[in-house]
Short mmCIF file of C-alpha atoms in Angstrom, two decimals:
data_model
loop_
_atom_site.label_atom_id
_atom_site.label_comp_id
_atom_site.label_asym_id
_atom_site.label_seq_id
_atom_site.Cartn_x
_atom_site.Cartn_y
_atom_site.Cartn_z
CA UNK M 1 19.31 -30.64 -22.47
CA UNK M 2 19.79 -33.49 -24.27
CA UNK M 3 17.05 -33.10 -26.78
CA UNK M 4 18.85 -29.90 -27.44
CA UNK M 5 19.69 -29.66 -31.56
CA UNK M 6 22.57 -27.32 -31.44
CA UNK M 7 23.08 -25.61 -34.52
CA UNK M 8 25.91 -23.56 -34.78
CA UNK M 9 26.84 -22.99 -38.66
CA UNK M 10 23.00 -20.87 -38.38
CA UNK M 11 25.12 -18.21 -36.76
CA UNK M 12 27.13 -17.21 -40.11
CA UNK M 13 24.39 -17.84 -42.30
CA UNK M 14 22.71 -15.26 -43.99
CA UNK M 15 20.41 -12.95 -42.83
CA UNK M 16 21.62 -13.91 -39.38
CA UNK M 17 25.45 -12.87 -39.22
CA UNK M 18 24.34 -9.68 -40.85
CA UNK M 19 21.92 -9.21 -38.00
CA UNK M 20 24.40 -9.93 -35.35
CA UNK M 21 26.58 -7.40 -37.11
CA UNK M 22 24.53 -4.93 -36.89
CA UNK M 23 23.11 -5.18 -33.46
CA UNK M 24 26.48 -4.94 -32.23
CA UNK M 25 27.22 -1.81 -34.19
CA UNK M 26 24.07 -0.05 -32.63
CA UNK M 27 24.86 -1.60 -29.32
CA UNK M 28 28.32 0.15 -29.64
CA UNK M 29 26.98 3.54 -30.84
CA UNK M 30 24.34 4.16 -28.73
CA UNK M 31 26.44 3.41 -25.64
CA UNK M 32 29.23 6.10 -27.21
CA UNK M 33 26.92 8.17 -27.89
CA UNK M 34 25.18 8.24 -25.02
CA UNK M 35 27.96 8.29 -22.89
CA UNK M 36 29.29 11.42 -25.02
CA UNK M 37 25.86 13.06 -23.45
CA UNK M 38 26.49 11.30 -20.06
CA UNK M 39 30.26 12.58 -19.14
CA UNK M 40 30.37 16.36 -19.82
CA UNK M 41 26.74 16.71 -18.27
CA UNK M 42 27.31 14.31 -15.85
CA UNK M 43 30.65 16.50 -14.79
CA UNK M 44 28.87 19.53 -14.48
CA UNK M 45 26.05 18.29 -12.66
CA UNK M 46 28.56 16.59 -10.45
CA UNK M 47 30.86 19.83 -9.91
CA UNK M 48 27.47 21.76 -9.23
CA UNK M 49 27.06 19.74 -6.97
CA UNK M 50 30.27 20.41 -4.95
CA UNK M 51 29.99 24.45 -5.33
CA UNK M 52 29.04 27.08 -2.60
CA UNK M 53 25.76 28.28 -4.52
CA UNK M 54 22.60 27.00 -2.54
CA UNK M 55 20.47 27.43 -6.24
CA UNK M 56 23.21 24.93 -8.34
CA UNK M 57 23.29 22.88 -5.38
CA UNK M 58 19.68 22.31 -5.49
CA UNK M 59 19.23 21.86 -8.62
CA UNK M 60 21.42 19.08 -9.03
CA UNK M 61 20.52 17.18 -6.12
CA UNK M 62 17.23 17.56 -7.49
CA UNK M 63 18.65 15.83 -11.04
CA UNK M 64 20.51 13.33 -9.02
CA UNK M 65 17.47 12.25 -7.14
CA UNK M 66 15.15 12.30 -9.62
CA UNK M 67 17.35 10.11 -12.35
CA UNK M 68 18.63 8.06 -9.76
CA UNK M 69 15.19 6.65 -8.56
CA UNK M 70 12.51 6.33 -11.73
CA UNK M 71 13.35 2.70 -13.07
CA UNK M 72 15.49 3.17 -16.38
CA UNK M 73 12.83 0.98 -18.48
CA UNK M 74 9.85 3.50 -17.00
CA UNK M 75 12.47 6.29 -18.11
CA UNK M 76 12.29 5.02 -21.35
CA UNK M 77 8.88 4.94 -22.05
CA UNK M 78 8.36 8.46 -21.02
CA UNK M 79 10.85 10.15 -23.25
CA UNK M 80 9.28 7.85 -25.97
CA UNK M 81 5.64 8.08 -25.27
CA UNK M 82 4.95 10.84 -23.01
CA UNK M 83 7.43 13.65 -23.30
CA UNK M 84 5.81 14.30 -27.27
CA UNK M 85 2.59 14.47 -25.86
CA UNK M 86 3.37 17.15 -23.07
CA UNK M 87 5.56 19.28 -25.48
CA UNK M 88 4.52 22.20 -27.73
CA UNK M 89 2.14 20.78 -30.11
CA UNK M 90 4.66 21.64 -33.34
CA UNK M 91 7.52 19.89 -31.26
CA UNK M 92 6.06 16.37 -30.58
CA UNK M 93 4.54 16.47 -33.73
CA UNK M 94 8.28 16.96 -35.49
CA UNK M 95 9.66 14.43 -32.98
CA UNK M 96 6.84 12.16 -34.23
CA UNK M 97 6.68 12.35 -37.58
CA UNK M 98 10.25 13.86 -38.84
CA UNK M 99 12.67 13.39 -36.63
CA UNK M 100 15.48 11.05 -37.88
CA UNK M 101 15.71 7.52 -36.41
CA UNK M 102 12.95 7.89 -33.48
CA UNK M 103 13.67 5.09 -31.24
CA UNK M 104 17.43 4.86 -31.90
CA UNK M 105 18.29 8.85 -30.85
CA UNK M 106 15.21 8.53 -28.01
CA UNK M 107 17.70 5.36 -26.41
CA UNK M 108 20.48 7.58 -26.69
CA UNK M 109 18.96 10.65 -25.32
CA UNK M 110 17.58 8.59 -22.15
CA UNK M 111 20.28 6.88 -21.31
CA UNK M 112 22.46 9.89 -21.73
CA UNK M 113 20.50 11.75 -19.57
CA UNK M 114 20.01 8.58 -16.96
CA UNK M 115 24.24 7.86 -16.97
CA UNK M 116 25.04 11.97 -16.44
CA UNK M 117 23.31 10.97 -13.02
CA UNK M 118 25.52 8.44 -11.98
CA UNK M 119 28.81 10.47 -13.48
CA UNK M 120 27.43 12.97 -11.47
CA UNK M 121 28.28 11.19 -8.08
CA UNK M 122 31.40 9.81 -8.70
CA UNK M 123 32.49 13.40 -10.23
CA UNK M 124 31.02 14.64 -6.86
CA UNK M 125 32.40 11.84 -4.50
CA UNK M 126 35.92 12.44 -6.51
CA UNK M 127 36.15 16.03 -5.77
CA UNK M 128 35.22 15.94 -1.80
CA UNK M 129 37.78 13.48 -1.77
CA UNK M 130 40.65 16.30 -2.20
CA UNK M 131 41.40 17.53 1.10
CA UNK M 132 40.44 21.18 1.33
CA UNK M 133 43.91 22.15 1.34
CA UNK M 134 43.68 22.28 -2.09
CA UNK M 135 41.28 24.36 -2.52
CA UNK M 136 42.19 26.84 -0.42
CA UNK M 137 45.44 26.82 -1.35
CA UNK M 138 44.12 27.60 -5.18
CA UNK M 139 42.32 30.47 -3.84
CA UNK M 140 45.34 31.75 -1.71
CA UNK M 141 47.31 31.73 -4.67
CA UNK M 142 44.96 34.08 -6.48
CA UNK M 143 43.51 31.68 -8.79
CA UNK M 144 39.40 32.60 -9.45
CA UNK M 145 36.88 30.06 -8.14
CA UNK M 146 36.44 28.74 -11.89
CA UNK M 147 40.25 28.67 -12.16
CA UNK M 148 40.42 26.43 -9.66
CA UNK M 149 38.19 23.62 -10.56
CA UNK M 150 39.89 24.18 -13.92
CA UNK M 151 43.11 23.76 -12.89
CA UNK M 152 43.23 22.08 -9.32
CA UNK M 153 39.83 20.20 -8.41
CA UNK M 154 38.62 18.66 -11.66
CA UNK M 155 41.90 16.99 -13.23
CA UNK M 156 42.72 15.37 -9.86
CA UNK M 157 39.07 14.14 -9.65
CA UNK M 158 39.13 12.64 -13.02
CA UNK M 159 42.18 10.58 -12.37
CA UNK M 160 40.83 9.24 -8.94
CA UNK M 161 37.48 8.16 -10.23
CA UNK M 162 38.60 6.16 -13.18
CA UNK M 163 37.45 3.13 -12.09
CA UNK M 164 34.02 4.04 -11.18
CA UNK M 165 33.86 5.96 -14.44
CA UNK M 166 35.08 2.90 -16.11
CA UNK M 167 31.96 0.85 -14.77
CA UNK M 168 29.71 3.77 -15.12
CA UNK M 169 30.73 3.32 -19.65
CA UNK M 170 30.42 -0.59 -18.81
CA UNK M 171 26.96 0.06 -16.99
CA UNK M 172 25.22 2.29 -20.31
CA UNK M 173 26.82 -0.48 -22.40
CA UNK M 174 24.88 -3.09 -21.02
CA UNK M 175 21.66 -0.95 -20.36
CA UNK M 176 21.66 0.02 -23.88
CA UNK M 177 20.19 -3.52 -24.58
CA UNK M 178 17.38 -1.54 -22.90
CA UNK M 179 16.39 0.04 -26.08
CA UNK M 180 14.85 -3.21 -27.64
CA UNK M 181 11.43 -2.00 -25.35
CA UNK M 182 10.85 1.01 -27.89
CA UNK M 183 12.12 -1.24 -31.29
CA UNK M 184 15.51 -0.41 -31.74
CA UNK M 185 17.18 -3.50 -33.10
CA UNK M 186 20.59 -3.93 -30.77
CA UNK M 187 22.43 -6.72 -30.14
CA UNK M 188 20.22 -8.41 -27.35
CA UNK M 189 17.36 -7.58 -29.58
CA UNK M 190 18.75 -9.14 -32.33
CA UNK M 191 19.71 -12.55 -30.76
CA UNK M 192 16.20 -12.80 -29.85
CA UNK M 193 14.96 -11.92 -33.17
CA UNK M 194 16.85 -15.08 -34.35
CA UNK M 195 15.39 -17.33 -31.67
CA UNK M 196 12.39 -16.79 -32.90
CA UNK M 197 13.14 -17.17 -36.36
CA UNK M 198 15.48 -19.67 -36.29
CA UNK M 199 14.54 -21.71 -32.53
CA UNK M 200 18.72 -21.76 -31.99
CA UNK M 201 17.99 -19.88 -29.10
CA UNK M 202 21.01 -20.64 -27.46
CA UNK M 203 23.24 -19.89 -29.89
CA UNK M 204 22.17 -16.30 -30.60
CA UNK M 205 22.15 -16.01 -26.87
CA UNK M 206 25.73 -17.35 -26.61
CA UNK M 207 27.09 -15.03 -29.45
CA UNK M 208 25.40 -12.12 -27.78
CA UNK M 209 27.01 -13.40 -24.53
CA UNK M 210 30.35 -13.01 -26.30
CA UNK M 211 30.55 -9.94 -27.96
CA UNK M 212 29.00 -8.20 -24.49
CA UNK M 213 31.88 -10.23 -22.27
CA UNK M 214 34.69 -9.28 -24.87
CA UNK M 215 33.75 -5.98 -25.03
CA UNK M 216 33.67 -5.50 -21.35
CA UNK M 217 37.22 -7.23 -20.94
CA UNK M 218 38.53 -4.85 -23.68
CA UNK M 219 37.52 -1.76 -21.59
CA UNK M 220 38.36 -2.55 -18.59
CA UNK M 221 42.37 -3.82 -19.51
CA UNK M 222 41.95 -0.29 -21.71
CA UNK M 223 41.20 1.91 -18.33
CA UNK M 224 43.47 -0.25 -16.19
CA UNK M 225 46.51 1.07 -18.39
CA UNK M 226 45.15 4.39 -19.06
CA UNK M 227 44.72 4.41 -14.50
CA UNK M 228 48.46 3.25 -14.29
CA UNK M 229 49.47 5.84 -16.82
CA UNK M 230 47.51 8.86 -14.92
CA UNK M 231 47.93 8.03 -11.33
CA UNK M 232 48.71 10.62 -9.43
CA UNK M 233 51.94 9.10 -6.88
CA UNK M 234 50.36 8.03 -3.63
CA UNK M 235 47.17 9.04 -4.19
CA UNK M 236 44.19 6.32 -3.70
CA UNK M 237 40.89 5.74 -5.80
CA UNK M 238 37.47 6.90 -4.37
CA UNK M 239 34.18 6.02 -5.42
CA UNK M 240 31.17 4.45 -5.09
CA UNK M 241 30.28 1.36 -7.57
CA UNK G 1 -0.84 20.40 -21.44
CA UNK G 2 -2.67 18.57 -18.52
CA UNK G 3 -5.86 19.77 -20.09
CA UNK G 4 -6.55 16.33 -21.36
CA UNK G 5 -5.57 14.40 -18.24
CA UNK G 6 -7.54 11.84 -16.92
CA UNK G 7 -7.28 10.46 -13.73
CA UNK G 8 -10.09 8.28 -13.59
CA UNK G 9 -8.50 5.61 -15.58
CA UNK G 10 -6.16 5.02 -12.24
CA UNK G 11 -8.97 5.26 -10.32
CA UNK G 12 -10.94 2.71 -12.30
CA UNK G 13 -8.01 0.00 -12.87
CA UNK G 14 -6.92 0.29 -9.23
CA UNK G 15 -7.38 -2.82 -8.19
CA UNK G 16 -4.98 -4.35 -11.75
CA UNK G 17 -2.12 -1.83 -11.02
CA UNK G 18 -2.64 -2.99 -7.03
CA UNK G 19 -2.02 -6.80 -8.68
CA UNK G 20 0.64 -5.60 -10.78
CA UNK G 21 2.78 -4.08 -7.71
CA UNK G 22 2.13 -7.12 -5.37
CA UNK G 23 3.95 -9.33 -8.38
CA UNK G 24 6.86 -6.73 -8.51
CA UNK G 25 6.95 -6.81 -4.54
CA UNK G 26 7.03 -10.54 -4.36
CA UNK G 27 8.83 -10.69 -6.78
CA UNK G 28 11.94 -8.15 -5.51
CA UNK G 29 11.86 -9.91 -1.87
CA UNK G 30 12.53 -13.13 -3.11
CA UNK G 31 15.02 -12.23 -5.57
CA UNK G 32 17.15 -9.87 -2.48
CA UNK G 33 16.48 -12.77 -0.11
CA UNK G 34 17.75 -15.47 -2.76
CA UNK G 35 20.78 -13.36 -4.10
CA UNK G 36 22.12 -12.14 -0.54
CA UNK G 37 22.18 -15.88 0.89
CA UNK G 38 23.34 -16.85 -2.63
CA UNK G 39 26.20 -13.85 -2.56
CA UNK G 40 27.00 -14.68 1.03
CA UNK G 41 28.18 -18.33 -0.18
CA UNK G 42 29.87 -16.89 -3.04
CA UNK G 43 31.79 -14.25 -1.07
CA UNK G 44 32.93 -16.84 1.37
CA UNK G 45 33.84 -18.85 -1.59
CA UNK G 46 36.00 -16.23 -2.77
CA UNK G 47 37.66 -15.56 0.06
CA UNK G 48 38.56 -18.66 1.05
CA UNK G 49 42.21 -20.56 0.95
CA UNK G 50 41.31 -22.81 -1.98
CA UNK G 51 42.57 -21.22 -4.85
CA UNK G 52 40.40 -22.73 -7.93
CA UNK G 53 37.38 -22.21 -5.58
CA UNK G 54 38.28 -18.65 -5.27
CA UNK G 55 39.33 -18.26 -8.92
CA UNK G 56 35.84 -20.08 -10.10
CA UNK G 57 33.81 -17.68 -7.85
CA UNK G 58 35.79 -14.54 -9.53
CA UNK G 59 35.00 -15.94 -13.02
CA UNK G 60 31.36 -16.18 -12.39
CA UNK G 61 31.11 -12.75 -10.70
CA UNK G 62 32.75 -11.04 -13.58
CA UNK G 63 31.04 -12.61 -16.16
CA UNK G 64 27.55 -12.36 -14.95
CA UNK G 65 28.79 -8.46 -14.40
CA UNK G 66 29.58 -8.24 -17.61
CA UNK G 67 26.07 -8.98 -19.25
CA UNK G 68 23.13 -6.91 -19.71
CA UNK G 69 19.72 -8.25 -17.08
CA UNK G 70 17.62 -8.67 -20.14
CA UNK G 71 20.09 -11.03 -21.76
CA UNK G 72 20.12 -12.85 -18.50
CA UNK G 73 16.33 -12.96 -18.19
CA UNK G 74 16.27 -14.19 -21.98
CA UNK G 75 18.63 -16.38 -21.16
CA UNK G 76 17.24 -18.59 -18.05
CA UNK G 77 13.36 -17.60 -18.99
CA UNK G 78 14.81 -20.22 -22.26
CA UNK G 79 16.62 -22.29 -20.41
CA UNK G 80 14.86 -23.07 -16.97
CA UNK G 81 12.08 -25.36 -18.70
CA UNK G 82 14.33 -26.79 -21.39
CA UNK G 83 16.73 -28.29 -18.07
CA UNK G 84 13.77 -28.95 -15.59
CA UNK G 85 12.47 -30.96 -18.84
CA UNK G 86 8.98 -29.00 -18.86
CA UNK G 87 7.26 -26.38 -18.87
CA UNK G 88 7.76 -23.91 -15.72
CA UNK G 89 6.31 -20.58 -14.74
CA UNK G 90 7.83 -17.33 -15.81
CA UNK G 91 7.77 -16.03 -12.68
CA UNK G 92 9.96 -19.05 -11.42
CA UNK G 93 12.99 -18.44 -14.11
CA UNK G 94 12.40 -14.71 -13.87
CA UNK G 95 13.14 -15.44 -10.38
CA UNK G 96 15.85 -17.44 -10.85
CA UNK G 97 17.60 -15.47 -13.67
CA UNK G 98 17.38 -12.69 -10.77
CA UNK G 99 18.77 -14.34 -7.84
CA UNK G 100 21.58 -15.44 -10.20
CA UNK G 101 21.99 -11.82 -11.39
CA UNK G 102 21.71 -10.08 -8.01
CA UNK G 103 24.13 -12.93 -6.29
CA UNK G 104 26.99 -11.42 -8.63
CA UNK G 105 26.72 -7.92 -7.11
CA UNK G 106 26.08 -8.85 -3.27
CA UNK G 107 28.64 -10.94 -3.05
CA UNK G 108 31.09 -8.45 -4.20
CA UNK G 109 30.08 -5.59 -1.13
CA UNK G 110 29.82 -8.77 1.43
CA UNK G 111 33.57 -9.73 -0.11
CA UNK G 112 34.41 -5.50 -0.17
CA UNK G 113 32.78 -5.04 3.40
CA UNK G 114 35.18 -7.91 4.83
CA UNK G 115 38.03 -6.99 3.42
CA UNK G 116 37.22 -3.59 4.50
CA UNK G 117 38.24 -4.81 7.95
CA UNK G 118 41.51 -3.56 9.19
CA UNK G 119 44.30 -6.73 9.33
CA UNK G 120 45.32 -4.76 12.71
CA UNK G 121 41.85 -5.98 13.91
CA UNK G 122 42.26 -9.24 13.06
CA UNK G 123 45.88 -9.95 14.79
CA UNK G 124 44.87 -8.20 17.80
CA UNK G 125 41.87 -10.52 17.88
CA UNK G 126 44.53 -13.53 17.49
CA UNK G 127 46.57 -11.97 20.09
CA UNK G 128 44.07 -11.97 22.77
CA UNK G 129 43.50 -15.83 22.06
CA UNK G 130 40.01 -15.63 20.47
CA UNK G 131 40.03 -18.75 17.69
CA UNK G 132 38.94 -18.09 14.15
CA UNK G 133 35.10 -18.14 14.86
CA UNK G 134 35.14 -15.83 17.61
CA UNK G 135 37.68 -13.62 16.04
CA UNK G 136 34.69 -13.78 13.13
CA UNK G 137 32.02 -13.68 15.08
CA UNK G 138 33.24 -10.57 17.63
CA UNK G 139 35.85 -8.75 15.48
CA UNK G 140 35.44 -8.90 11.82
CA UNK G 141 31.64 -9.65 11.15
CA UNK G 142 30.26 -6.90 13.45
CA UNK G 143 32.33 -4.15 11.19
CA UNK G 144 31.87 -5.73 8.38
CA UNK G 145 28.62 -5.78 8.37
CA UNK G 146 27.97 -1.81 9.44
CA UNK G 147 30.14 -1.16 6.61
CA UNK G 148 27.81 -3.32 4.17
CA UNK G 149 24.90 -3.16 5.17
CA UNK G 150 23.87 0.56 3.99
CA UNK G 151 25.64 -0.75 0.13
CA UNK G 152 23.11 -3.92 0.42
CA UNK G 153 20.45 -1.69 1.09
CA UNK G 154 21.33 0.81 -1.75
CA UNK G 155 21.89 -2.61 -4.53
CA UNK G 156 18.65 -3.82 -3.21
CA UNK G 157 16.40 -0.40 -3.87
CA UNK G 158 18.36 -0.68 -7.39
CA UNK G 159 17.09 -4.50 -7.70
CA UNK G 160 13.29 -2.69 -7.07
CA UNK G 161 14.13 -0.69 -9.98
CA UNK G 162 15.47 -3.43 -11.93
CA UNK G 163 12.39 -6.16 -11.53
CA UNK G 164 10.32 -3.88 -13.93
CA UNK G 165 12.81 -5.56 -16.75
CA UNK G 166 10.48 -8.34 -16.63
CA UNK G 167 8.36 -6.56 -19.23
CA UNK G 168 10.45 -8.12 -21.98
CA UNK G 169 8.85 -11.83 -20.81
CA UNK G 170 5.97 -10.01 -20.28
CA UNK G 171 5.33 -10.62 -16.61
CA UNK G 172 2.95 -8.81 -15.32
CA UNK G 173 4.46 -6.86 -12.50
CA UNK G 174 3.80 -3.14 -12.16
CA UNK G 175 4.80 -1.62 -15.15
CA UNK G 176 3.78 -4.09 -17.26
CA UNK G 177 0.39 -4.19 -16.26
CA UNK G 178 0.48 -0.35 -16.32
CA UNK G 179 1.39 -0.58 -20.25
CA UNK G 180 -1.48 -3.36 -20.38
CA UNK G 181 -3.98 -0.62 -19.64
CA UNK G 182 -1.79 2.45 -21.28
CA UNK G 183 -2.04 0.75 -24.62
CA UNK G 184 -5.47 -1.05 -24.02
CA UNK G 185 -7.09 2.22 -23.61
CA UNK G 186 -4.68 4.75 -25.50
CA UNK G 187 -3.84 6.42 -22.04
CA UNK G 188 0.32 6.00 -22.44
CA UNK G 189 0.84 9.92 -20.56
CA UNK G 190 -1.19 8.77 -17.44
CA UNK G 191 0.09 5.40 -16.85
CA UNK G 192 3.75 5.94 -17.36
CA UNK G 193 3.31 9.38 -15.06
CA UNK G 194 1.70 7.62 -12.51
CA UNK G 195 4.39 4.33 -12.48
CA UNK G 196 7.48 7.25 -12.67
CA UNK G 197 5.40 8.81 -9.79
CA UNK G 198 4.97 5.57 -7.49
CA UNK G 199 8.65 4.55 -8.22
CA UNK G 200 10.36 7.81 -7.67
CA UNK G 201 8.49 8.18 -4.00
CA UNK G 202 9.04 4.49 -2.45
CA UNK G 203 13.05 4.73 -3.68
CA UNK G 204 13.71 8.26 -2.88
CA UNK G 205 12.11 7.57 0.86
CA UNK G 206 14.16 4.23 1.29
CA UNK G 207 17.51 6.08 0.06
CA UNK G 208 16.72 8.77 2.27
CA UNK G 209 16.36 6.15 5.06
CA UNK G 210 19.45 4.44 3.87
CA UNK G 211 21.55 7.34 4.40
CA UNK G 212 20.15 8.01 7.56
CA UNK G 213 21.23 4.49 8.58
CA UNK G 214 24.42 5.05 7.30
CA UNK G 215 25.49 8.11 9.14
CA UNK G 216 24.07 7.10 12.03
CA UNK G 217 25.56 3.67 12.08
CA UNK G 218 29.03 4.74 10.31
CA UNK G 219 32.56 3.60 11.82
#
């Protein structure tokens, strides 16, 4: 290492800062974006999961399964290369040629899709937690089946799989630096665009380092208060990781 | 819209994909082998009396959990030959990078699946004068490890999933050697089905098997 030039000022130097800059702003939006996809599917794949209907049931099992177990990079490259070629010729042909910002909505669409899995099981694993009781007592009460997921099963779910939930967001953060495969120029992507133009390869790398770590500590002291503030008294946290 | 399918080109680069998977196999057993003795050490670390030990061991799990893998391939696929002093193999700080990665996560459900443990356990062990090791070696380690076991299992058939990230070094495991011949002979829909295919079979069938083992084995 001792051959090593380092050469920090490169990092605020023209084009470069602007590059880091902007990697970390897609970084950011795809992961909010795709997590706006991920949580309200996720949910209902997740309560579908918990409901008396064989059909639902299946079905999202089936989802589950399916997401859960094709590699997320292999994901990737099927929503970008193959899923045009098996739609409606007029469709992949628009999703080709017109469609705004190809690779950048593609990353958000697959990891959306790839996250609702995982939100699916901790929405799942947080509503079997509540003891039947609940449930029943909901329907004893008069409340339709609907009503009570609205009302009983769902907001006590919520508030006992925070944490999971919390490293479900941290999880679609990070992959997002998945979307450098198909060309779209995110953080990761960009540090390693200025290795190679610049050979401060561990520089880039350590900014990129950074930005992901800070992030990451930002959320997580974020949902620790936002857990204090919305635990339910003498209640415990379920989940898998 | 299978009309144009053609499954001769699997047929005919059998014996490439075949290479392709042995790298990704190889590669995944070394890398859960490495990173579970690797997380063993560091959950021992962590749970043992000396504080800074302890604390060091939390720092490095939480801050190689809060990277991306590709940065962490990126970064020891660059740095492995510039501290060795030459040039090394991919596959070697690929490897590395992994075990590194991996060591993070195991170590947290070996540290989770001991602490899991009931303290009653522990002081009734004390209390029928077994010593530390036994109290480890009888008591604690044989619950710990039903509870972790099945979560190992689980982060390693995620790890399988996660070696085809070695297509950004451009290693030529599986997947990348399936995207060799996708773009080589314009063929993207077959290749990608087929690795999608392969991948979705072999992890379904071990999680399946994984929660067999876990209900059977449960506490």
């Amino acid at each position: 290492m001792g051959s090593y030039n380092w050469n920090w000022p490169i990092l605020v130097r023209e084009p470069y800062l602007g590059w880091i800059v902007s990697g970390f702003g897609k970084t950011i939006l795809i992961a909010v974006l795709a997590w706006a996809i991920a949580f309200p599917l996720g949910s209902a794949i997740g309560i579908a999961r918990t409901t008396e209907t064989r059909a639902l049931r299946f079905a999202a099992t089936l989802y589950v399964d399916v997401f859960r177990n094709i590699p997320l990079l292999v994901q990737m490259f099927l929503w970008y290369f193959v899923v045009p070629e098996l739609l409606p010729a007029d469709w992949g042909r628009w999703i080709k040629r017109d469609m705004p910002y190809p690779q950048f909505l593609t990353a958000v669409v697959c990891l959306g899709l790839y996250t609702a899995s995982r939100v699916a099981e901790q929405v799942r694993s947080g509503i079997e937690a509540i003891p039947r009781g609940q449930r029943y007592a909901g329907l004893a009460m008069g409340l339709t089946s609907l009503q009570v997921y609205r009302y009983v099963l769902v907001p006590v779910a919520y508030r006992t799989i925070i944490p999971p939930l919390t490293s479900d967001f941290l999880g679609v953060f990070k992959n997002s630096s998945l979307a450098l495969t198909i060309g779209v120029l995110e953080l990761t992507s960009q540090a390693r665009q200025i290795e190679e133009y610049t050979f401060a390869a561990f520089e880039a790398f350590t900014v990129a380092t950074v930005l992901y770590c800070l992030v990451t500590g930002l959320v997580i002291v974020v949902m620790r208060i936002i857990e204090a503030r919305t635990r339910i008294a003498g209640a415990i946290t379920v989940g898998a990781q | 819209m299978f009309g144009g399918f053609d499954f001769a080109i699997l047929w005919a680069n059998a014996s490439f994909l075949w290479n392709g998977m042995l790298l990704t196999m190889q590669l995944t057993a070394l890398a859960v082998t490495g990173g579970l003795l690797f997380g063993v050490i560091l959950a021992v670390l962590r749970l043992s009396r000396v504080r800074p030990l302890a604390w060091l061991v939390e720092g490095y799990v939480n801050f190689l959990r809060s990277m991306p893998l590709i940065l962490v391939i990126f970064w020891f696929y660059t740095l492995v030959p510039k501290l060795i002093g030459r040039p090394v193999s991919g596959f070697y700080s690929v490897l590395i990078a992994f075990v590194m990665f991996e060591a993070a996560y195991y170590s947290e459900i070996v540290r989770a699946g001991i602490s899991s443990v009931r303290r009653g356990q522990i002081a009734a062990a004390m209390a029928l004068g077994l010593t530390n090791l036994q109290a480890m070696r009888y008591v604690i380690l044989p619950q710990a490890v039903r509870n972790m076991v099945p979560v190992l299992l689980t982060q390693s058939i995620v790890m399988l999933q996660d070696t085809s990230l070695v297509y950004v070094v451009g290693l030529r495991d599986f997947l990348t050697s399936a995207d060799i011949v996708a773009s080589r002979d314009n063929r993207p829909t077959e290749l990608y089905m087929f690795v999608a295919l392969v991948f979705l079979v072999v992890c379904f069938s071990a999680s399946r098997l994984v929660n067999r083992l876990r209900r059977r084995y449960a506490l």
